[in-house]
mmCIF file of C-alpha atoms in Angstrom:
data_model
loop_
_atom_site.group_PDB
_atom_site.id
_atom_site.type_symbol
_atom_site.label_atom_id
_atom_site.label_comp_id
_atom_site.label_asym_id
_atom_site.label_seq_id
_atom_site.Cartn_x
_atom_site.Cartn_y
_atom_site.Cartn_z
ATOM 1 C CA UNK A 20 146.864 -103.125 -43.349
ATOM 2 C CA UNK A 21 144.431 -105.837 -44.251
ATOM 3 C CA UNK A 22 140.740 -105.316 -43.465
ATOM 4 C CA UNK A 23 139.376 -108.447 -41.939
ATOM 5 C CA UNK A 24 135.767 -107.720 -43.109
ATOM 6 C CA UNK A 25 136.953 -107.446 -46.693
ATOM 7 C CA UNK A 26 138.997 -110.521 -46.465
ATOM 8 C CA UNK A 27 136.068 -112.453 -44.870
ATOM 9 C CA UNK A 28 133.607 -111.439 -47.684
ATOM 10 C CA UNK A 29 136.154 -112.508 -50.217
ATOM 11 C CA UNK A 30 135.873 -115.991 -49.014
ATOM 12 C CA UNK A 31 137.176 -117.009 -45.497
ATOM 13 C CA UNK A 32 134.326 -119.457 -45.141
ATOM 14 C CA UNK A 33 136.096 -121.787 -47.526
ATOM 15 C CA UNK A 34 139.510 -123.203 -47.898
ATOM 16 C CA UNK A 35 142.276 -120.746 -47.188
ATOM 17 C CA UNK A 36 145.224 -120.772 -49.733
ATOM 18 C CA UNK A 37 147.935 -119.461 -47.298
ATOM 19 C CA UNK A 38 148.604 -117.461 -44.060
ATOM 20 C CA UNK A 39 149.794 -114.667 -46.270
ATOM 21 C CA UNK A 40 146.339 -114.316 -47.518
ATOM 22 C CA UNK A 41 145.187 -113.812 -43.899
ATOM 23 C CA UNK A 42 144.591 -116.312 -41.399
ATOM 24 C CA UNK A 43 144.783 -119.809 -42.262
ATOM 25 C CA UNK A 44 141.880 -122.218 -41.282
ATOM 26 C CA UNK A 45 141.642 -124.866 -38.654
ATOM 27 C CA UNK A 46 141.660 -128.493 -39.602
ATOM 28 C CA UNK A 47 141.030 -129.749 -36.163
ATOM 29 C CA UNK A 48 137.215 -130.539 -36.116
ATOM 30 C CA UNK A 49 135.847 -133.042 -33.443
ATOM 31 C CA UNK A 50 133.372 -135.746 -34.378
ATOM 32 C CA UNK A 51 132.818 -137.106 -30.869
ATOM 33 C CA UNK A 52 133.530 -135.276 -27.610
ATOM 34 C CA UNK A 53 133.907 -137.002 -24.192
ATOM 35 C CA UNK A 54 135.123 -135.836 -20.955
ATOM 36 C CA UNK A 55 138.735 -136.526 -20.047
ATOM 37 C CA UNK A 56 140.730 -135.343 -17.138
ATOM 38 C CA UNK A 57 138.752 -132.160 -16.803
ATOM 39 C CA UNK A 58 139.029 -131.187 -20.456
ATOM 40 C CA UNK A 59 137.740 -132.431 -23.820
ATOM 41 C CA UNK A 60 139.249 -135.375 -25.711
ATOM 42 C CA UNK A 61 138.448 -136.498 -29.133
ATOM 43 C CA UNK A 62 137.509 -139.994 -30.094
ATOM 44 C CA UNK A 63 138.717 -139.071 -33.451
ATOM 45 C CA UNK A 64 140.522 -136.150 -35.031
ATOM 46 C CA UNK A 65 139.019 -135.605 -38.619
ATOM 47 C CA UNK A 66 140.962 -133.793 -41.255
ATOM 48 C CA UNK A 67 138.110 -131.726 -42.709
ATOM 49 C CA UNK A 68 138.588 -128.693 -44.873
ATOM 50 C CA UNK A 69 140.344 -125.989 -42.965
ATOM 51 C CA UNK A 70 138.132 -123.344 -41.314
ATOM 52 C CA UNK A 71 138.423 -119.954 -39.775
ATOM 53 C CA UNK A 72 137.101 -119.579 -36.180
ATOM 54 C CA UNK A 73 135.655 -116.101 -35.304
ATOM 55 C CA UNK A 74 134.391 -114.432 -32.206
ATOM 56 C CA UNK A 75 133.079 -111.114 -30.678
ATOM 57 C CA UNK A 76 134.753 -109.599 -27.623
ATOM 58 C CA UNK A 77 132.336 -107.466 -25.612
ATOM 59 C CA UNK A 78 128.634 -107.160 -25.041
ATOM 60 C CA UNK A 79 126.337 -105.485 -27.496
ATOM 61 C CA UNK A 80 126.053 -102.230 -25.671
ATOM 62 C CA UNK A 81 129.832 -101.706 -25.574
ATOM 63 C CA UNK A 82 132.593 -101.201 -28.203
ATOM 64 C CA UNK A 83 133.182 -104.605 -29.822
ATOM 65 C CA UNK A 84 136.197 -106.453 -31.117
ATOM 66 C CA UNK A 85 136.226 -109.106 -33.733
ATOM 67 C CA UNK A 86 138.526 -112.085 -33.044
ATOM 68 C CA UNK A 87 139.839 -114.541 -35.670
ATOM 69 C CA UNK A 88 141.845 -117.595 -35.239
ATOM 70 C CA UNK A 89 143.537 -120.139 -37.673
ATOM 71 C CA UNK A 90 145.811 -123.073 -36.881
ATOM 72 C CA UNK A 91 147.946 -125.440 -39.078
ATOM 73 C CA UNK A 92 149.313 -128.850 -38.261
ATOM 74 C CA UNK A 93 150.637 -131.557 -40.438
ATOM 75 C CA UNK A 94 149.821 -133.884 -37.500
ATOM 76 C CA UNK A 95 146.149 -133.045 -37.645
ATOM 77 C CA UNK A 96 146.243 -133.518 -41.414
ATOM 78 C CA UNK A 97 147.595 -137.061 -40.873
ATOM 79 C CA UNK A 98 144.614 -137.765 -38.400
ATOM 80 C CA UNK A 99 146.949 -138.106 -35.358
ATOM 81 C CA UNK A 100 145.007 -137.686 -32.028
ATOM 82 C CA UNK A 101 147.711 -135.691 -30.603
ATOM 83 C CA UNK A 102 150.700 -133.682 -31.916
ATOM 84 C CA UNK A 103 152.231 -130.342 -32.837
ATOM 85 C CA UNK A 104 150.782 -126.989 -34.250
ATOM 86 C CA UNK A 105 153.455 -125.504 -36.500
ATOM 87 C CA UNK A 106 151.898 -122.223 -37.425
ATOM 88 C CA UNK A 107 148.681 -119.938 -37.444
ATOM 89 C CA UNK A 108 147.393 -116.541 -36.576
ATOM 90 C CA UNK A 109 145.304 -114.851 -33.945
ATOM 91 C CA UNK A 110 143.877 -111.391 -34.553
ATOM 92 C CA UNK A 111 141.633 -108.668 -33.223
ATOM 93 C CA UNK A 112 140.071 -105.698 -34.938
ATOM 94 C CA UNK A 113 137.600 -103.020 -33.817
ATOM 95 C CA UNK A 114 134.116 -103.774 -35.013
ATOM 96 C CA UNK A 115 132.675 -101.552 -37.627
ATOM 97 C CA UNK A 116 135.864 -99.501 -38.188
ATOM 98 C CA UNK A 117 138.621 -102.189 -38.979
ATOM 99 C CA UNK A 118 140.915 -99.991 -36.841
ATOM 100 C CA UNK A 119 142.835 -101.082 -33.688
ATOM 101 C CA UNK A 120 144.023 -104.365 -35.437
ATOM 102 C CA UNK A 121 146.372 -106.672 -33.665
ATOM 103 C CA UNK A 122 147.682 -109.670 -35.622
ATOM 104 C CA UNK A 123 149.973 -112.201 -33.918
ATOM 105 C CA UNK A 124 151.570 -115.259 -35.479
ATOM 106 C CA UNK A 125 151.429 -118.632 -33.730
ATOM 107 C CA UNK A 126 155.008 -119.641 -33.115
ATOM 108 C CA UNK A 127 154.312 -123.195 -31.868
ATOM 109 C CA UNK A 128 151.820 -125.422 -29.972
ATOM 110 C CA UNK A 129 150.571 -128.721 -29.125
ATOM 111 C CA UNK A 130 147.117 -130.328 -29.172
ATOM 112 C CA UNK A 131 145.585 -133.631 -27.576
ATOM 113 C CA UNK A 132 142.278 -134.414 -28.916
ATOM 114 C CA UNK A 133 139.975 -131.387 -28.369
ATOM 115 C CA UNK A 134 142.540 -129.488 -26.192
ATOM 116 C CA UNK A 135 145.396 -127.437 -27.333
ATOM 117 C CA UNK A 136 148.040 -124.828 -26.270
ATOM 118 C CA UNK A 137 149.566 -122.104 -28.507
ATOM 119 C CA UNK A 138 152.455 -119.774 -28.058
ATOM 120 C CA UNK A 139 152.397 -116.173 -29.611
ATOM 121 C CA UNK A 140 155.558 -114.520 -28.242
ATOM 122 C CA UNK A 141 155.039 -111.331 -30.496
ATOM 123 C CA UNK A 142 151.377 -110.690 -29.234
ATOM 124 C CA UNK A 143 150.587 -107.505 -27.281
ATOM 125 C CA UNK A 144 147.439 -106.487 -25.511
ATOM 126 C CA UNK A 145 144.643 -107.250 -25.875
ATOM 127 C CA UNK A 146 146.088 -110.492 -26.987
ATOM 128 C CA UNK A 147 148.054 -112.774 -24.705
ATOM 129 C CA UNK A 148 151.430 -114.371 -25.536
ATOM 130 C CA UNK A 149 149.931 -117.933 -24.771
ATOM 131 C CA UNK A 150 146.479 -119.512 -24.796
ATOM 132 C CA UNK A 151 144.848 -122.861 -23.913
ATOM 133 C CA UNK A 152 141.944 -123.721 -26.126
ATOM 134 C CA UNK A 153 139.153 -126.371 -25.711
ATOM 135 C CA UNK A 154 136.503 -127.466 -28.094
ATOM 136 C CA UNK A 155 133.227 -127.141 -26.144
ATOM 137 C CA UNK A 156 131.437 -128.677 -29.204
ATOM 138 C CA UNK A 157 132.307 -129.475 -32.868
ATOM 139 C CA UNK A 158 131.958 -125.908 -33.899
ATOM 140 C CA UNK A 159 133.031 -123.847 -30.810
ATOM 141 C CA UNK A 160 136.350 -123.068 -29.193
ATOM 142 C CA UNK A 161 136.884 -121.544 -25.842
ATOM 143 C CA UNK A 162 140.378 -119.809 -25.852
ATOM 144 C CA UNK A 163 141.646 -118.923 -22.398
ATOM 145 C CA UNK A 164 144.752 -116.665 -21.966
ATOM 146 C CA UNK A 165 147.613 -117.643 -19.744
ATOM 147 C CA UNK A 166 148.044 -114.066 -18.624
ATOM 148 C CA UNK A 167 145.786 -112.846 -15.863
ATOM 149 C CA UNK A 168 143.434 -109.976 -16.553
ATOM 150 C CA UNK A 169 143.043 -110.500 -20.387
ATOM 151 C CA UNK A 170 139.833 -111.724 -22.070
ATOM 152 C CA UNK A 171 138.676 -115.429 -22.707
ATOM 153 C CA UNK A 172 137.372 -115.646 -26.225
ATOM 154 C CA UNK A 173 134.432 -117.892 -27.367
ATOM 155 C CA UNK A 174 135.197 -118.740 -31.103
ATOM 156 C CA UNK A 175 132.708 -120.116 -33.646
ATOM 157 C CA UNK A 176 133.573 -122.175 -36.717
ATOM 158 C CA UNK A 177 132.790 -120.203 -39.949
ATOM 159 C CA UNK A 178 130.565 -122.367 -41.880
ATOM 160 C CA UNK A 179 130.800 -121.949 -45.627
ATOM 161 C CA UNK A 180 127.181 -123.081 -46.153
ATOM 162 C CA UNK A 181 125.443 -120.390 -43.848
ATOM 163 C CA UNK A 182 125.384 -116.666 -43.260
ATOM 164 C CA UNK A 183 122.804 -114.834 -41.082
ATOM 165 C CA UNK A 184 121.911 -112.319 -43.887
ATOM 166 C CA UNK A 185 120.052 -109.984 -41.712
ATOM 167 C CA UNK A 186 120.138 -106.787 -43.779
ATOM 168 C CA UNK A 187 116.664 -105.392 -44.724
ATOM 169 C CA UNK A 188 115.100 -108.538 -43.277
ATOM 170 C CA UNK A 189 111.654 -108.726 -41.710
ATOM 171 C CA UNK A 190 110.702 -111.298 -38.971
ATOM 172 C CA UNK A 191 107.353 -112.273 -37.329
ATOM 173 C CA UNK A 192 106.797 -114.136 -34.130
ATOM 174 C CA UNK A 193 106.150 -114.028 -30.340
ATOM 175 C CA UNK A 194 107.883 -111.986 -27.604
ATOM 176 C CA UNK A 195 108.553 -113.044 -23.980
ATOM 177 C CA UNK A 196 106.355 -114.661 -21.343
ATOM 178 C CA UNK A 197 103.300 -112.905 -22.547
ATOM 179 C CA UNK A 198 103.709 -114.192 -26.027
ATOM 180 C CA UNK A 199 102.715 -110.891 -27.665
ATOM 181 C CA UNK A 200 102.547 -110.713 -31.464
ATOM 182 C CA UNK A 201 105.945 -109.467 -32.521
ATOM 183 C CA UNK A 202 107.056 -108.014 -35.684
ATOM 184 C CA UNK A 203 110.663 -107.123 -36.165
ATOM 185 C CA UNK A 204 112.820 -105.373 -38.873
ATOM 186 C CA UNK A 205 116.683 -105.648 -38.839
ATOM 187 C CA UNK A 206 119.368 -103.999 -40.831
ATOM 188 C CA UNK A 207 123.115 -104.401 -40.664
ATOM 189 C CA UNK A 208 125.644 -101.631 -40.194
ATOM 190 C CA UNK A 209 127.565 -101.444 -42.475
ATOM 191 C CA UNK A 210 124.864 -102.776 -44.829
ATOM 192 C CA UNK A 211 126.425 -106.135 -46.026
ATOM 193 C CA UNK A 212 125.049 -109.570 -45.464
ATOM 194 C CA UNK A 213 127.763 -112.023 -46.300
ATOM 195 C CA UNK A 214 129.711 -111.976 -43.150
ATOM 196 C CA UNK A 215 129.904 -114.548 -40.292
ATOM 197 C CA UNK A 216 129.559 -111.501 -37.944
ATOM 198 C CA UNK A 217 126.861 -108.694 -38.651
ATOM 199 C CA UNK A 218 126.345 -105.647 -36.508
ATOM 200 C CA UNK A 219 122.637 -105.061 -36.117
ATOM 201 C CA UNK A 220 120.139 -102.281 -35.680
ATOM 202 C CA UNK A 221 116.394 -102.800 -35.591
ATOM 203 C CA UNK A 222 112.905 -101.948 -34.494
ATOM 204 C CA UNK A 223 109.569 -103.795 -33.760
ATOM 205 C CA UNK A 224 105.838 -103.081 -33.644
ATOM 206 C CA UNK A 225 105.863 -102.583 -29.894
ATOM 207 C CA UNK A 226 108.035 -99.557 -29.837
ATOM 208 C CA UNK A 227 111.219 -101.165 -29.146
ATOM 209 C CA UNK A 228 114.619 -100.525 -30.820
ATOM 210 C CA UNK A 229 117.591 -103.025 -30.970
ATOM 211 C CA UNK A 230 121.425 -102.941 -31.350
ATOM 212 C CA UNK A 231 123.575 -105.903 -31.239
ATOM 213 C CA UNK A 232 125.331 -108.617 -33.552
ATOM 214 C CA UNK A 233 125.115 -112.011 -35.014
ATOM 215 C CA UNK A 234 127.969 -114.505 -34.841
ATOM 216 C CA UNK A 235 127.135 -117.278 -37.368
ATOM 217 C CA UNK A 236 123.995 -118.897 -35.680
ATOM 218 C CA UNK A 237 124.165 -116.830 -32.532
ATOM 219 C CA UNK A 238 122.488 -113.575 -32.029
ATOM 220 C CA UNK A 239 122.869 -111.048 -29.211
ATOM 221 C CA UNK A 240 120.681 -108.116 -28.863
ATOM 222 C CA UNK A 241 120.096 -105.138 -26.541
ATOM 223 C CA UNK A 242 116.388 -104.035 -26.608
ATOM 224 C CA UNK A 243 115.495 -100.450 -25.590
ATOM 225 C CA UNK A 244 113.910 -99.029 -23.598
ATOM 226 C CA UNK A 245 114.912 -100.975 -20.676
ATOM 227 C CA UNK A 246 118.317 -102.210 -21.823
ATOM 228 C CA UNK A 247 117.154 -105.770 -22.019
ATOM 229 C CA UNK A 248 119.687 -108.348 -23.110
ATOM 230 C CA UNK A 249 118.372 -111.071 -25.557
ATOM 231 C CA UNK A 250 120.520 -114.064 -26.554
ATOM 232 C CA UNK A 251 119.384 -116.573 -29.279
ATOM 233 C CA UNK A 252 120.184 -119.095 -31.795
ATOM 234 C CA UNK A 253 119.326 -119.211 -35.448
ATOM 235 C CA UNK A 254 118.239 -121.970 -37.635
ATOM 236 C CA UNK A 255 118.652 -123.999 -39.700
ATOM 237 C CA UNK A 256 121.187 -126.148 -37.851
ATOM 238 C CA UNK A 257 124.537 -126.685 -39.473
ATOM 239 C CA UNK A 258 126.438 -129.704 -40.433
ATOM 240 C CA UNK A 259 130.134 -130.585 -39.747
ATOM 241 C CA UNK A 260 131.586 -130.418 -42.394
ATOM 242 C CA UNK A 261 129.104 -128.385 -44.421
ATOM 243 C CA UNK A 262 127.595 -129.870 -47.482
ATOM 244 C CA UNK A 263 127.337 -126.773 -49.633
ATOM 245 C CA UNK A 264 129.304 -123.689 -50.730
ATOM 246 C CA UNK A 265 126.144 -121.906 -51.161
ATOM 247 C CA UNK A 266 125.355 -119.445 -48.419
ATOM 248 C CA UNK A 267 121.749 -120.285 -46.935
ATOM 249 C CA UNK A 268 120.284 -117.408 -44.697
ATOM 250 C CA UNK A 269 118.947 -117.727 -41.193
ATOM 251 C CA UNK A 270 115.164 -118.644 -41.337
ATOM 252 C CA UNK A 271 114.308 -118.865 -37.517
ATOM 253 C CA UNK A 272 115.546 -117.388 -34.226
ATOM 254 C CA UNK A 273 114.799 -118.915 -30.804
ATOM 255 C CA UNK A 274 115.789 -116.703 -27.842
ATOM 256 C CA UNK A 275 116.674 -117.859 -24.389
ATOM 257 C CA UNK A 276 113.610 -116.159 -22.894
ATOM 258 C CA UNK A 277 111.232 -118.110 -25.027
ATOM 259 C CA UNK A 278 110.720 -115.463 -27.653
ATOM 260 C CA UNK A 279 110.874 -116.587 -31.275
ATOM 261 C CA UNK A 280 110.954 -115.144 -34.812
ATOM 262 C CA UNK A 281 110.567 -116.633 -38.269
ATOM 263 C CA UNK A 282 111.764 -114.739 -41.317
ATOM 264 C CA UNK A 283 108.887 -113.366 -43.476
#
């Protein structure tokens, strides 16, 4: 069985040669999003290089699953604002182990601007046999199951010019409302730093320890003691489509609570 982590390190951030090589990329990337009938509609469908979209199912203090999506459509390639989706794949795998993999082929689908529907009749739980998808921005898909009780996935475009690269990294900044001086060290588990998703451990100068993950420019942490959740975004900002095939590492982190870090 194919290990998604190994495949991803081999180059899923770039162009995908075939579905047999594991999960074709997505050629539907919006340039302008506007509200339309309660969903999102594209002013233009741009046939950029195909990309993989990835996500994480579960909070940082629970067993996690990696999610991966790819779609293929000749209509998208021809810049049609709406049309059919001929093929693709959706998969899950248990984070850190590669076990528990589910891989379902997309049998058919349709799209209209930034909204789409896909059918996966061979899927079994935790995957649904049908989903509706919406681009919330140019780099993010919200994928909702059409079966009650199954998870909604938030998926992020895998940018082939950026990786978090958090292994053996050191950061300096300010923590929380008190703006305490903050020094943090992170490592990844397993210790690689070429993936869009990295599982994190860490510690700081204030006696805290961390667990969590990165998903491209997003970071989710659990700080102990206290089991405090911290969500943040990493810089530099990306571009759509990316302008380089050289992975640039994260340099800054800004958390929702006002905390911030800069790589040493």
